[in-house]
XYZ file of C-alpha atoms in Angstrom:
602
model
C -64.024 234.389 65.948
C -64.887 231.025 67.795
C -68.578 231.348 66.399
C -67.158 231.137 63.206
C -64.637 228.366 63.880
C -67.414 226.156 65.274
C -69.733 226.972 62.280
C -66.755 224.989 60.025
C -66.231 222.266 62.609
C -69.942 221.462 62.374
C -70.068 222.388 58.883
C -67.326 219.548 58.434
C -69.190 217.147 60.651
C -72.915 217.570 59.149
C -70.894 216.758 55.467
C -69.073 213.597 56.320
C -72.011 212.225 58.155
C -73.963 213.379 55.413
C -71.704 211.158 52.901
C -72.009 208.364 55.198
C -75.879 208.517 54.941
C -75.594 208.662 51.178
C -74.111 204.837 51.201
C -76.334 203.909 53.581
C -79.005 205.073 50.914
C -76.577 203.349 48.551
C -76.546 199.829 50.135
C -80.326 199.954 49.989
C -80.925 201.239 46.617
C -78.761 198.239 45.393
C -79.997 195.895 47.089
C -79.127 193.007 44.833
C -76.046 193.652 45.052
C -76.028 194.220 49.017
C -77.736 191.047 49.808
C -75.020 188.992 48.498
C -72.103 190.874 50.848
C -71.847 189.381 54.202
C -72.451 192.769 56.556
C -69.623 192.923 58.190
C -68.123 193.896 54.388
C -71.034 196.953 54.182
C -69.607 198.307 57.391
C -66.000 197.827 56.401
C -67.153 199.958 52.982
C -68.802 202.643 55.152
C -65.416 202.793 57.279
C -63.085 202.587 54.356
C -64.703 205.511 52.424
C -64.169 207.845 55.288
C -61.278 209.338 54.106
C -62.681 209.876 51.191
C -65.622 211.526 52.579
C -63.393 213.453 54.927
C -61.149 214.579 51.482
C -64.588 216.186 50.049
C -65.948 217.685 52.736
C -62.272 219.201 53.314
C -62.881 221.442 50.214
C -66.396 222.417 51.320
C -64.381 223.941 54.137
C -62.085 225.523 52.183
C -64.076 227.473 49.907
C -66.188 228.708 53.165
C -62.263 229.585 54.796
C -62.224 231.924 52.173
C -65.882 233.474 52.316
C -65.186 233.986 56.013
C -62.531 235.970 55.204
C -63.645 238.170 53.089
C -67.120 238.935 54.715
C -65.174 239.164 58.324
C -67.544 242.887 58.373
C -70.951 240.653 58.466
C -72.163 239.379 61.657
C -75.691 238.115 62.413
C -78.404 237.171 60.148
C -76.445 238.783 57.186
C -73.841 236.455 57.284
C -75.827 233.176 57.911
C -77.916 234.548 55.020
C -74.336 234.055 52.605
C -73.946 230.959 53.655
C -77.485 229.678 53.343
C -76.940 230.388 49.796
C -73.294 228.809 49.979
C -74.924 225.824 51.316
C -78.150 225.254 48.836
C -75.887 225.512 46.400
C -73.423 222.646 46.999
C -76.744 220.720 48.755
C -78.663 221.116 45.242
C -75.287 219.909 43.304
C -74.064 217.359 45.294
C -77.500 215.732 46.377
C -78.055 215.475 42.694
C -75.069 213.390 41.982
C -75.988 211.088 44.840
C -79.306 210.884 43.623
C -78.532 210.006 40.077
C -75.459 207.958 40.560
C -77.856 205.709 42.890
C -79.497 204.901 38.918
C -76.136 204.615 37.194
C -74.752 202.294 39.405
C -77.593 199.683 39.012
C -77.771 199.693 35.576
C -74.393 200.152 34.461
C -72.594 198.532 37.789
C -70.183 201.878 37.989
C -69.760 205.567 39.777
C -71.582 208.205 37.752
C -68.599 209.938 35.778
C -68.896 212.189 32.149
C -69.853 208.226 30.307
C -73.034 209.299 30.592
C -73.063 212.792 29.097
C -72.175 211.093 25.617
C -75.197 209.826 25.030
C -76.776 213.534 25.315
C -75.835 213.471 21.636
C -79.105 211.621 21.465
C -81.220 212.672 23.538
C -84.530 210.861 22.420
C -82.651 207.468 22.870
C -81.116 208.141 26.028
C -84.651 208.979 27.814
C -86.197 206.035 25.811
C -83.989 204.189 27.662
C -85.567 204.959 31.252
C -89.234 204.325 32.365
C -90.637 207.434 33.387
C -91.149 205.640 37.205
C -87.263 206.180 37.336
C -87.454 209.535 36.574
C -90.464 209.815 39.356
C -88.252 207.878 42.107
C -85.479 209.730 40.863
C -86.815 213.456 41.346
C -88.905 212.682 44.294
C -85.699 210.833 46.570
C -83.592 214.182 45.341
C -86.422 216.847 46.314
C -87.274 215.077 49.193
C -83.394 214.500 50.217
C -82.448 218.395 49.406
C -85.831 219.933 51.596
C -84.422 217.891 54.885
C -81.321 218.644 54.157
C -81.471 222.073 54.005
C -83.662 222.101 56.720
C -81.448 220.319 59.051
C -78.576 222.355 58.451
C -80.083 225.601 58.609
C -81.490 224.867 61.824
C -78.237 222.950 63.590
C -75.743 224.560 61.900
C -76.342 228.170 60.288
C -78.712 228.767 63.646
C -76.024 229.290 65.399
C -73.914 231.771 62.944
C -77.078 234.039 63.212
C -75.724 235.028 67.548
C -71.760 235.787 65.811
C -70.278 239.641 65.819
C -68.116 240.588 63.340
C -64.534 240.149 63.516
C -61.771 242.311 62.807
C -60.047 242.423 59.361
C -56.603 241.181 60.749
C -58.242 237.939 60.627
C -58.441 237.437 56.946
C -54.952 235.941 57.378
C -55.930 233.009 59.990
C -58.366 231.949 57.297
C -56.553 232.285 54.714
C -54.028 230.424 56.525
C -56.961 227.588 57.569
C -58.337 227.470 54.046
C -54.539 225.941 52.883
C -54.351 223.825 55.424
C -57.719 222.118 54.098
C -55.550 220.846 51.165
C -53.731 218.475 53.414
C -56.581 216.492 54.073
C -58.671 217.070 50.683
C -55.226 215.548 49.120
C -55.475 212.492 51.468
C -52.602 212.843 53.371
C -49.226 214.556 53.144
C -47.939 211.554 51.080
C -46.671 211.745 47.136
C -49.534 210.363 45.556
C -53.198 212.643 45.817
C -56.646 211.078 46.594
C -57.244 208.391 44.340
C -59.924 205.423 44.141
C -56.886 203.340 45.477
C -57.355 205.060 49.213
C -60.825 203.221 49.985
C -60.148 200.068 48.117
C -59.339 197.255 50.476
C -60.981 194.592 48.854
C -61.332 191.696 46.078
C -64.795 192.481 46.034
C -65.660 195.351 43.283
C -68.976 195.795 45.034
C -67.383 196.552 48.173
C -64.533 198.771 46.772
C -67.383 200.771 45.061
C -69.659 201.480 48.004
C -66.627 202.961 49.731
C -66.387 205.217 46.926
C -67.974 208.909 47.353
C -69.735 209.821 43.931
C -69.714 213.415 44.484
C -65.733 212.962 44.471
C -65.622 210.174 41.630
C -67.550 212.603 39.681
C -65.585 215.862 40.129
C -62.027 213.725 39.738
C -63.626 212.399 36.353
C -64.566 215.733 34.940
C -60.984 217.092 35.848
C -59.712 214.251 33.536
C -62.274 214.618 30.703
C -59.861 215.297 28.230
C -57.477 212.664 28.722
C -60.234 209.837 27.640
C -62.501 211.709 25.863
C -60.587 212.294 22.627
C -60.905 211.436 19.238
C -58.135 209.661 17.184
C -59.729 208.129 14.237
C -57.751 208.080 11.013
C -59.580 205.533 9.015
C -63.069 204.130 9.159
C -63.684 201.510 11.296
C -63.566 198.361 8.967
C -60.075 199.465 7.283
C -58.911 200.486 10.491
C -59.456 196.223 11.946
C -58.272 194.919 8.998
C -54.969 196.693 9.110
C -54.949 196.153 12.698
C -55.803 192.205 12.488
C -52.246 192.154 9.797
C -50.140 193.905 12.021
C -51.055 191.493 14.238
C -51.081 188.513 12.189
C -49.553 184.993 14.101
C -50.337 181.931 12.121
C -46.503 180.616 13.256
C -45.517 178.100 16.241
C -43.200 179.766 18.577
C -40.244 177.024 19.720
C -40.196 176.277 22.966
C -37.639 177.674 25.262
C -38.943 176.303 28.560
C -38.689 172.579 30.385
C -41.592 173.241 31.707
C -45.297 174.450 30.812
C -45.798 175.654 34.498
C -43.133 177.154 36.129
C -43.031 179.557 38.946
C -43.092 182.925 37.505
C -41.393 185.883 39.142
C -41.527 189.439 37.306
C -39.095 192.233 38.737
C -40.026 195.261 36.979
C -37.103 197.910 37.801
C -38.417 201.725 38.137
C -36.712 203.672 35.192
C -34.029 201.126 34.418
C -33.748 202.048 30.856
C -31.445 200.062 28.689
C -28.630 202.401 28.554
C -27.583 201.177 31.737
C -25.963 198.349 29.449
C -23.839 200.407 28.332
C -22.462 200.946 31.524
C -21.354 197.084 32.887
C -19.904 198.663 36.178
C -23.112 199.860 37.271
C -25.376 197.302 36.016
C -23.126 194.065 36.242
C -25.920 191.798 37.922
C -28.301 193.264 35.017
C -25.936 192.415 32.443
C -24.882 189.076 33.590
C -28.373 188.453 33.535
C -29.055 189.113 29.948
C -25.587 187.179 28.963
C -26.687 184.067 30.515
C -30.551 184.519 29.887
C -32.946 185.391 26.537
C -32.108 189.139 26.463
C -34.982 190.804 24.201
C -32.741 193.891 22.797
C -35.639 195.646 20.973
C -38.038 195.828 23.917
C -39.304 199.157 24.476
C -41.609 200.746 27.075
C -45.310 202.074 26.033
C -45.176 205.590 27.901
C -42.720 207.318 30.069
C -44.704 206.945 33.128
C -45.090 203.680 35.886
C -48.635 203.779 35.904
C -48.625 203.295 31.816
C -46.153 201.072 31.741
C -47.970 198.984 34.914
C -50.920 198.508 33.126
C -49.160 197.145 29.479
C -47.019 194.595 31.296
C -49.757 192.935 33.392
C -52.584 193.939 31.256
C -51.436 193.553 27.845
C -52.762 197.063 26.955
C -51.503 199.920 25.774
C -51.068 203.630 26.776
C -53.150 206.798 25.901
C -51.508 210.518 24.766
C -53.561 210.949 27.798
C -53.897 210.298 31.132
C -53.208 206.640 32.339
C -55.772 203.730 31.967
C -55.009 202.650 35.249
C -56.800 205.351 36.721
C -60.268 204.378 35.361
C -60.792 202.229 37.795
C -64.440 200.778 35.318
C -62.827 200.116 32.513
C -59.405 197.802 34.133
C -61.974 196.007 35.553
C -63.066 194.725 32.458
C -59.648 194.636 30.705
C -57.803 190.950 30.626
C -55.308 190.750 33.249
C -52.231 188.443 33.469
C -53.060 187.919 37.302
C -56.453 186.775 36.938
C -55.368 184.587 34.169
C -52.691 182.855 36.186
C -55.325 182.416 38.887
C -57.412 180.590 36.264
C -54.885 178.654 35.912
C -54.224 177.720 39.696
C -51.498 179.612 40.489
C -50.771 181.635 44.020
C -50.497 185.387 43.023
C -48.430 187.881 44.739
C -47.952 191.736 44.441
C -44.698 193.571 46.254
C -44.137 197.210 45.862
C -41.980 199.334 49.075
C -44.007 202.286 48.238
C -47.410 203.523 49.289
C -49.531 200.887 47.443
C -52.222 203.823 46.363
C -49.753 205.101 44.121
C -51.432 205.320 40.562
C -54.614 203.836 42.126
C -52.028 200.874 41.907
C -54.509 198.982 45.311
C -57.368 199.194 43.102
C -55.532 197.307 40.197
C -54.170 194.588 42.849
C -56.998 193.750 43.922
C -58.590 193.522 40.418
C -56.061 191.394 39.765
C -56.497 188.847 42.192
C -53.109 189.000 44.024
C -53.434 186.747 46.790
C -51.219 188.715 48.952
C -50.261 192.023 48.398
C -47.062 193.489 50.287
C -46.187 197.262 50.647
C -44.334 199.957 53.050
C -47.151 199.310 55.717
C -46.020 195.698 56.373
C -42.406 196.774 56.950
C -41.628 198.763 60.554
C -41.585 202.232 60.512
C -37.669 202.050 60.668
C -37.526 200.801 57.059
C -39.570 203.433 55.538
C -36.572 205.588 55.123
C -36.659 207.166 51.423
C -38.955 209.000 49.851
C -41.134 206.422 48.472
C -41.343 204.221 50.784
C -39.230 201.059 51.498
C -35.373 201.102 49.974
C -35.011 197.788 47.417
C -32.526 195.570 49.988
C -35.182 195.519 52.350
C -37.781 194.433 49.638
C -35.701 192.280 47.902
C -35.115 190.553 51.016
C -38.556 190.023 51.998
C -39.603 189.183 48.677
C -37.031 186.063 49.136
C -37.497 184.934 52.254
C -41.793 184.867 51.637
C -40.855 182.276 48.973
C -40.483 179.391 51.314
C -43.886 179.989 52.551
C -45.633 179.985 49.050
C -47.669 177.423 47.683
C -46.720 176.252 44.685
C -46.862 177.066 41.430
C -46.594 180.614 42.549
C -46.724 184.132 40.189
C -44.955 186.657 41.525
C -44.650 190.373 40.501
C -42.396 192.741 42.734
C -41.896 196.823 41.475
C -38.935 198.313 42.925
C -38.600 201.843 43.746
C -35.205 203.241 44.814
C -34.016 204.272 41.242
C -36.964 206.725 41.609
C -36.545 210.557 41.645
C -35.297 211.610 44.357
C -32.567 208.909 44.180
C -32.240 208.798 48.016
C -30.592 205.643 48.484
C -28.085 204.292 51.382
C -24.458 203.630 49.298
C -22.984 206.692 48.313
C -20.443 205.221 45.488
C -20.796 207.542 42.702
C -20.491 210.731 43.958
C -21.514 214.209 42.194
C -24.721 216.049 42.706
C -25.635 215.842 38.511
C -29.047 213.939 37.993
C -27.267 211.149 35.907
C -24.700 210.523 38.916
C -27.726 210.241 41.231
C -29.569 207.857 38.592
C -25.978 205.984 38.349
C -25.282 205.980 42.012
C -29.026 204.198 42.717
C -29.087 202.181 39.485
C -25.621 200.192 40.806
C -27.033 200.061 44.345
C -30.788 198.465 43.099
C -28.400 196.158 40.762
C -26.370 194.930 43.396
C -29.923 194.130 45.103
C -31.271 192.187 41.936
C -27.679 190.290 42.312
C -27.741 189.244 46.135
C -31.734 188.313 45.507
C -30.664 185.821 42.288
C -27.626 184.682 44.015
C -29.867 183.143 46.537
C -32.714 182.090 44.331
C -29.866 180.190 41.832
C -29.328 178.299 45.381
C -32.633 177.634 46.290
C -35.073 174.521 45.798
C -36.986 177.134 44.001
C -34.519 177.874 41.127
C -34.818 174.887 38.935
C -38.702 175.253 37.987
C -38.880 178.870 38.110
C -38.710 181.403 35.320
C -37.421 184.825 36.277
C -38.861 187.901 33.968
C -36.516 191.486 34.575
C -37.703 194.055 33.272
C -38.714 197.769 33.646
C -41.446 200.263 33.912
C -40.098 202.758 31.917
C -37.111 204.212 30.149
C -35.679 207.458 31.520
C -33.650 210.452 30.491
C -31.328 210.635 33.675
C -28.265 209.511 31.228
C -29.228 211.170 28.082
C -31.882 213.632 27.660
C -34.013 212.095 25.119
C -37.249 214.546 23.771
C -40.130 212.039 24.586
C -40.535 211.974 20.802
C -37.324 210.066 20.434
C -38.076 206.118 20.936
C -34.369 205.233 22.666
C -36.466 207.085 25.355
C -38.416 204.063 25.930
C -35.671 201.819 25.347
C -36.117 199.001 28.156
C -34.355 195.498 28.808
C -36.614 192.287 29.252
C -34.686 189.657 30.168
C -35.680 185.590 30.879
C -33.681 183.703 33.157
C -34.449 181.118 35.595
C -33.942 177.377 35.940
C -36.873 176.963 33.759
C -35.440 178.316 30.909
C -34.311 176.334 28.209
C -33.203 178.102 25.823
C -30.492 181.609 25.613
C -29.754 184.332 23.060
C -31.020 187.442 22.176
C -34.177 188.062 20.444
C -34.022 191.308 18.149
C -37.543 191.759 17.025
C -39.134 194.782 17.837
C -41.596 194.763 20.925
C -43.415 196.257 23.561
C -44.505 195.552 27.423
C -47.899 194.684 25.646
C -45.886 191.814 24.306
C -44.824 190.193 27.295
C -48.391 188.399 27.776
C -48.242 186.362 24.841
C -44.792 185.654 24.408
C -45.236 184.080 27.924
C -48.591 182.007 27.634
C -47.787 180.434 24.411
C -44.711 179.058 26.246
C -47.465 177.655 28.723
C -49.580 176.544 26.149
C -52.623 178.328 27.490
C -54.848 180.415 25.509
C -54.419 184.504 25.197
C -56.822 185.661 23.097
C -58.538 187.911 24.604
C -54.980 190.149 25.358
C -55.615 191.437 21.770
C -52.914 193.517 21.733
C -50.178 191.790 22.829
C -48.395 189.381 19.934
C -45.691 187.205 20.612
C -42.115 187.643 20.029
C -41.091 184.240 19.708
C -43.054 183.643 17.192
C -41.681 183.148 13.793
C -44.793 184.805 11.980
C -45.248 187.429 14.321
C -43.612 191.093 12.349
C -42.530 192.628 15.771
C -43.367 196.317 15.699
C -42.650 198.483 18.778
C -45.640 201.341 19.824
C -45.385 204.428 22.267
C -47.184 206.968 23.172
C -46.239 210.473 25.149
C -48.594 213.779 25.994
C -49.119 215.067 22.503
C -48.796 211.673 20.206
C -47.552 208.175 19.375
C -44.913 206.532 17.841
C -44.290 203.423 16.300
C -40.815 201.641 15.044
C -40.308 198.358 12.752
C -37.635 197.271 11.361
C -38.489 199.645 7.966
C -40.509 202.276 9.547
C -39.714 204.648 12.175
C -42.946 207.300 12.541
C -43.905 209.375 15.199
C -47.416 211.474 14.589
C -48.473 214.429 16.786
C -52.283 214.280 17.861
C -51.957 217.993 18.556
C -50.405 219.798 15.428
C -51.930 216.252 13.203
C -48.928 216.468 11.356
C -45.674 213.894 11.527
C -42.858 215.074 13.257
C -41.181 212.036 12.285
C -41.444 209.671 9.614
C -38.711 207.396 8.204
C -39.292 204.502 5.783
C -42.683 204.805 4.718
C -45.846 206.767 3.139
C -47.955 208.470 5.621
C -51.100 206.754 4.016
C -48.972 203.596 5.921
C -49.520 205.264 9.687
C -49.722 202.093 11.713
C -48.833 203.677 14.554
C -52.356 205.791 14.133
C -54.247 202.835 13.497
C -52.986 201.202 16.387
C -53.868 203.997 18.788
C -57.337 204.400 17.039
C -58.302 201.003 17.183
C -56.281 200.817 20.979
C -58.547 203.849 21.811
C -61.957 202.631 20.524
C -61.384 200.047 22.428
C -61.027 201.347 25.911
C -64.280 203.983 24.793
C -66.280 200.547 23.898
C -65.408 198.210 27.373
């Protein structure tokens, strides 16, 4: 039994230092890139990626868990003869990834994931492409990398399996038992969010982030989410597809302007589900709703997804959501998407991130640093005696940190804080509404978050700050903890934004139809600084803009005006709703397809 358990423990060990030797061979092979990181960043990288390393080579050792167990009878040059097999295999893969992602990487600056495999539709073209030296460096670094490494671990570590008896057949259990427990650390930890790029990111630098990252992982996590960006959703050819794209988002008008000053301090509180039916309830919500009496309450405003990492990534990025999986995950293409944070650090401003929750949470690190936050705040930089719910932080604490870091600021400062205690589990400290239904939890941690937002703009009304400062509440996402909306239904995504601050000039409500995309230019016209490049986000203060809200869920997207209510089902291709106009009209489908093509083209 101990023969075999040493045979994983230096199984696991030849694997991560294997992984470590790859970005060794990585930081070489990119050597333009290398020389212009100070060194002390290429050992940070190496350190950083550990985890990462330690996640793969976790399920190496589960899938040999469960070979051990089921070949407990072998014993002796039988069974190190099944796992020299075992091991060739995953040596011939996994070197091969290495090996080509080394070639990626320099010409396209990212992780090999399935990107490539679409230009196998051509095949002549894509080989043009590469000198046949390439192909010669190429095969002879992966033949020459797979005969040591084979060699090496038959000799150190399959050696020593030849001397082991065989075991008794009560101890299929044990590594059964040991083969689960490998999903603790292939998961990254026992916290809610999985492995994700996020856990080896830890700085501004791409280049950095990236040489932490371990291909043979990036690859296998891309192919499990082939689908989600990999689709199809043209309904028009390109060129009448823009064109009815370019009208719906036509803006020829001069938006009036609402603020007293074109650079304020700008805080954004984005509030985890805080859909807008909590309006309807002013007990629970008062703070909320005193807010959008006093303020520029934007009634219309709806959410682009159900889901915080959608809805993260159309409020600072200006983008919007996928049927699919989030765009925040493709940690390539945000890179090269326009970003609110590295626009206000254009424009001289001090940027800073709070969340209470594990800051790898929808790869959520990786986006804050692509962002340019200056300072980035999360449950590690509170004591462990904080950390009391589920997420992470509770909201009083945050709030109250997210205050009292003001004073230190310079300014003008841009500030963006994501709460998290009106999240599922709703484990917060008051106990006011009491009943164990999901709405009463919602309720009960929607009035204790509000009274949170309230003690935070209670003190900023009375600070030095208040005066030059615009405040910007919104949420993440709507929710269906008070009514239980089909994700079809677009009062699902039904969100408040609300402007307040002694910046603002100007209150009221403003009724057109909009979405988080929208946010961007509303705000940057008001600042007179250019937004071009957020394509599609429009402004909602403008009096040419013809406000249109867009959403999408799992299966399809809608899309609401004040004429036309459709919602179109990429699954069945058929309407499930459509109100107000000719299906030949389907903006909503030209929106997504030219939204899409988009994201495929970056």
């Amino acid at each position: 039994m101990k023969e075999r358990l040493f045979f994983l423990l230096r199984t696991c060990i030849f694997w991560v230092i294997l992984f470590v030797a790859a970005k060794i061979v990585f930081l070489i092979y990119e050597f333009h890139m290398t020389s212009q990181l100070e060194f002390k960043y290429c050992l940070a990288s190496i350190w950083n990626g550990v985890s990462m390393d330690i996640a793969m080579s976790s399920y190496i050792i589960l899938l040999f868990c469960v070979v051990l167990a089921f070949t407990f009878f072998l014993a002796g040059k039988k069974l190190a003869f099944v796992f020299k097999i075992c091991s060739t295999v995953l040596l011939s893969l996994f070197l091969l990834i290495i090996v080509i992602d080394l070639e990626i990487y320099r010409n396209w600056g990212f992780h090999l994931d399935m990107t490539p495999f679409q230009y196998l539709k051509t095949p002549e073209e894509a080989a043009a492409s590469t000198p046949f030296s390439i192909y010669l460096l190429t095969l002879s670094m992966y033949g020459a990398s797979l005969f040591f490494s084979i060699r090496i671990y038959n000799r150190c570590i399959i050696k020593k399996l030849e001397t082991a008896p065989p075991i008794r057949f009560y101890f299929i259990p044990a590594f059964l038992l040991l083969a689960g427990s490998m999903v603790i650390p292939a998961r990254g930890g026992v916290d809610v969010q999985p492995m994700n790029n996020s856990f080896v990111y830890y700085s501004k630098n791409i280049y950095a982030n990236h040489i932490a990252v371990n291909p043979v992982w990036n690859f296998f996590y891309a192919l499990n989410h082939v689908d989600n960006f990999g689709r199809d959703y043209d309904c028009l050819p390109k060129n009448e597809a823009n064109k009815r794209f370019e009208a719906m988002m036509k803006d020829n008008g001069t938006p009036p302007k609402i603020l007293k000053t074109g650079r304020p301090n700008v805080i954004i509180i984005i509030i985890e589900s805080f859909s807008s039916d909590l309006l309807e309830f002013p007990d629970i919500v008062p703070n909320l709703k005193k807010c959008a009496e006093e303020g520029l309450f934007f009634s219309n405003y709806h959410s682009v997804a159900g889901r915080s990492d959608k809805g993260i990534s159309a409020t600072l990025s200006g983008y919007p959501a996928h049927p699919g999986d989030a765009v925040i995950k493709n940690t390539v293409k945000i890179e090269k998407m326009p970003n609110i944070g590295k626009t206000f650090k254009n424009m001289g401003y001090y940027n800073s991130f709070y969340y209470g929750g594990n800051i790898n949470f929808a790869n959520m690190k990786s986006y804050s640093n692509i962002s340019r936050f200056d300072r980035v705040i999360t449950k590690k930089d509170f004591a462990s005696e904080y950390c009391s719910a589920k997420w992470g932080v509770h909201d009083e604490y945050t709030f109250k940190k997210y205050y009292d870091d003001l004073k230190d600021l310079p300014t003008p400062f841009f500030n963006v804080f994501f709460t998290l205690s009106s999240h599922d589990p709703f484990d917060v400290p008051d106990h006011v509404i009491k009943g164990n239904s999901v709405k009463n939890k919602f309720l009960n941690t929607a009035l204790y978050t509000d009274k949170q937002l309230g003690i935070y703009m209670d003190r900023l009304r009375h600070s030095k700050f208040w005066d030059n400062s615009l405040v910007i509440i919104t949420a993440d996402h709507g929710s269906r903890f008070i009514k239980p909306y089909a994700e079809t239904e677009i009062a699902r995504y039904h969100i408040p934004m609300i402007w307040t601050g002694g910046a603002l000039d100007y209150t009221g409500v403003v009724s057109k139809y909009g979405s988080q995309t929208d946010l961007i230019s509303t705000l940057l016209h008001q600042m007179d600084y250019p937004c071009d490049e957020f394509i599609f986000s429009k402004d909602l203060l403008s009096p040419d803009v013809r406000g249109f809200s867009y959403f999408t869920y799992r299966g399809g997207c809608g899309f609401i005006n004040k004429n036309i209510y459709q919602v179109y089902d990429t699954d069945s291709k058929s309407y499930l709703i459509n109100e107000g106009a000719k299906e030949a009209e389907m903006p909503g489908r030209v929106y997504l397809q030219t939204s899409y093509n988009y994201f495929r083209k970056i």
